[in-house]
């Protein structure tokens, strides 16, 4: 294993947007919105957890480069029986911020779960996904524009060697 060398890459503006959904009982969501959760302001804590997680992603995800983030935004949108979490992360650096956005979305959802588990242990974190990335050599990718495209051929995977490797000396 090795960390990919990004030293030769140009610094460019990079943006990633990730989302997650935390399904819960409507009564749980109502308690959150009314500020009636014993542990405090759930939405504020979830936003803060997302920002903190984005900043600490290299401490959580092995081989993830530490990069200087220029911005992290965490939005929580109540739905009928869920909270939709949307995180936007920005940087001007040599590598992308997809992992930071995904980590932030997960941490926000986990914080809501932690703060509300005493009233609803059946909450479900789902649909954690990258929705957009821009910048860098590969350019822009959007989940919405990929939705109508047919599934492409998967790249070939290397098969495992069938012969034993010689022992290292």
Coordinates of C-alpha atoms in Angstrom, one line a residue:
X1 CA 0.0 0.0 0.0
X2 CA 1.1 3.5 -0.6
X3 CA -0.3 7.0 -0.6
X4 CA -0.6 8.3 -4.2
X5 CA 2.0 11.0 -5.0
X6 CA 0.2 14.1 -6.0
X7 CA 3.3 16.4 -5.8
X8 CA 3.4 16.9 -9.6
X9 CA -0.2 17.8 -10.0
X10 CA -1.4 21.4 -10.4
X11 CA -3.3 23.1 -7.6
X12 CA -6.8 23.7 -8.9
X13 CA -10.1 24.7 -7.4
X14 CA -11.9 21.5 -6.4
X15 CA -15.5 21.0 -5.1
X16 CA -17.3 17.9 -3.9
X17 CA -21.0 17.5 -2.8
X18 CA -22.1 14.5 -0.9
X19 CA -25.5 13.6 0.5
X20 CA -26.9 11.2 3.1
X21 CA -30.3 10.5 4.4
X22 CA -31.2 9.6 8.0
X23 CA -34.7 8.0 8.1
X24 CA -36.6 8.2 11.4
X25 CA -40.0 8.2 12.9
X26 CA -42.0 11.4 12.1
X27 CA -42.3 12.0 15.9
X28 CA -38.5 12.0 16.2
X29 CA -38.1 14.5 13.4
X30 CA -40.8 16.7 15.1
X31 CA -38.8 16.6 18.4
X32 CA -35.7 17.7 16.6
X33 CA -37.4 20.6 14.9
X34 CA -39.1 21.7 18.1
X35 CA -35.8 21.6 20.0
X36 CA -37.2 18.9 22.4
X37 CA -34.2 16.6 22.4
X38 CA -32.6 16.1 25.8
X39 CA -29.0 16.4 24.4
X40 CA -29.6 19.9 22.9
X41 CA -29.7 21.4 19.5
X42 CA -29.4 18.4 17.2
X43 CA -29.2 20.4 13.9
X44 CA -26.4 22.7 15.2
X45 CA -24.5 19.7 16.5
X46 CA -24.9 17.8 13.3
X47 CA -23.6 20.8 11.2
X48 CA -20.6 21.2 13.5
X49 CA -19.8 17.5 13.4
X50 CA -19.8 17.6 9.6
X51 CA -17.4 20.5 9.5
X52 CA -15.1 18.8 12.1
X53 CA -15.2 15.5 10.2
X54 CA -14.3 17.0 6.9
X55 CA -11.2 18.6 8.6
X56 CA -10.2 15.3 10.2
X57 CA -10.8 13.0 7.2
X58 CA -7.1 12.0 6.8
X59 CA -7.2 10.8 10.5
X60 CA -10.1 8.5 9.7
X61 CA -9.5 7.3 6.2
X62 CA -6.2 5.6 5.6
X63 CA -4.1 6.9 2.7
X64 CA -6.3 10.1 2.4
X65 CA -4.1 13.2 1.8
X66 CA -4.4 16.0 4.4
X67 CA -5.4 19.0 2.4
X68 CA -6.2 22.7 3.2
X69 CA -10.0 23.1 3.0
X70 CA -11.2 26.5 2.0
X71 CA -14.9 25.9 2.9
X72 CA -17.3 23.3 4.3
X73 CA -21.1 23.8 4.2
X74 CA -23.5 21.4 5.9
X75 CA -27.2 21.7 5.1
X76 CA -29.9 19.7 6.9
X77 CA -33.3 19.5 5.2
X78 CA -36.2 17.9 7.0
X79 CA -38.4 15.6 5.0
X80 CA -41.5 13.8 6.0
X81 CA -39.7 11.0 7.8
X82 CA -36.0 11.8 7.4
X83 CA -33.3 14.4 7.4
X84 CA -31.5 15.0 4.1
X85 CA -27.9 16.0 4.7
X86 CA -26.0 17.8 2.0
X87 CA -22.3 18.7 2.4
X88 CA -20.3 20.9 0.0
X89 CA -16.5 20.9 0.5
X90 CA -14.1 23.3 -1.3
X91 CA -10.3 23.5 -1.7
X92 CA -7.6 24.8 -4.0
X93 CA -5.2 21.9 -3.9
X94 CA -3.6 19.0 -5.8
X95 CA -6.3 16.3 -4.9
X96 CA -10.0 16.2 -4.6
X97 CA -12.3 16.6 -1.6
X98 CA -14.7 13.7 -2.3
X99 CA -13.7 11.8 0.8
X100 CA -14.0 14.9 3.0
X101 CA -17.6 15.5 1.8
X102 CA -18.6 11.8 2.2
X103 CA -17.0 11.7 5.7
X104 CA -18.8 14.9 6.7
X105 CA -22.2 13.6 5.6
X106 CA -21.7 10.4 7.6
X107 CA -20.5 12.2 10.7
X108 CA -23.5 14.5 10.5
X109 CA -25.9 11.6 10.3
X110 CA -24.2 9.7 13.1
X111 CA -24.4 12.8 15.3
X112 CA -28.2 13.0 14.8
X113 CA -28.4 9.3 15.5
X114 CA -26.4 9.6 18.7
X115 CA -28.4 12.6 20.0
X116 CA -31.8 10.9 19.2
X117 CA -31.2 7.2 19.8
X118 CA -32.9 7.3 23.2
X119 CA -36.2 8.0 21.5
X120 CA -35.7 6.2 18.1
X121 CA -33.1 3.4 17.9
X122 CA -34.6 2.3 14.5
X123 CA -33.2 5.3 12.6
X124 CA -31.5 4.2 9.3
X125 CA -28.6 6.0 7.6
X126 CA -28.9 5.4 3.9
X127 CA -28.1 6.8 0.4
X128 CA -24.7 8.1 1.4
X129 CA -23.3 9.2 -2.0
X130 CA -21.2 11.6 -3.9
X131 CA -23.5 13.8 -6.0
X132 CA -20.9 16.2 -7.7
X133 CA -17.2 16.7 -8.0
X134 CA -15.4 19.3 -10.0
X135 CA -11.8 20.3 -10.6
X136 CA -8.6 18.3 -11.3
X137 CA -7.6 16.3 -14.3
X138 CA -10.8 14.3 -14.5
X139 CA -13.0 17.5 -14.6
X140 CA -16.6 17.5 -13.5
X141 CA -18.8 14.6 -12.6
X142 CA -22.5 14.9 -11.7
X143 CA -24.7 12.0 -10.4
X144 CA -27.7 13.7 -12.0
X145 CA -26.2 13.7 -15.5
X146 CA -25.1 10.0 -15.1
X147 CA -28.6 8.9 -14.1
X148 CA -29.9 8.6 -17.7
X149 CA -26.8 6.9 -19.1
X150 CA -26.7 3.1 -19.6
X151 CA -24.3 1.3 -17.4
X152 CA -20.9 1.1 -19.0
X153 CA -18.6 -1.8 -19.3
X154 CA -16.7 -2.3 -16.0
X155 CA -13.0 -2.2 -16.2
X156 CA -11.3 -5.6 -16.2
X157 CA -10.0 -6.7 -12.9
X158 CA -6.7 -8.4 -12.4
X159 CA -7.0 -12.1 -11.7
X160 CA -5.0 -13.5 -8.8
X161 CA -1.9 -15.3 -9.7
X162 CA -2.3 -19.1 -9.7
X163 CA 1.4 -19.8 -9.2
X164 CA 3.2 -19.2 -6.0
X165 CA 5.5 -16.2 -5.8
X166 CA 9.1 -16.9 -4.9
X167 CA 10.0 -16.1 -1.3
X168 CA 11.7 -12.7 -0.7
X169 CA 15.2 -12.8 0.4

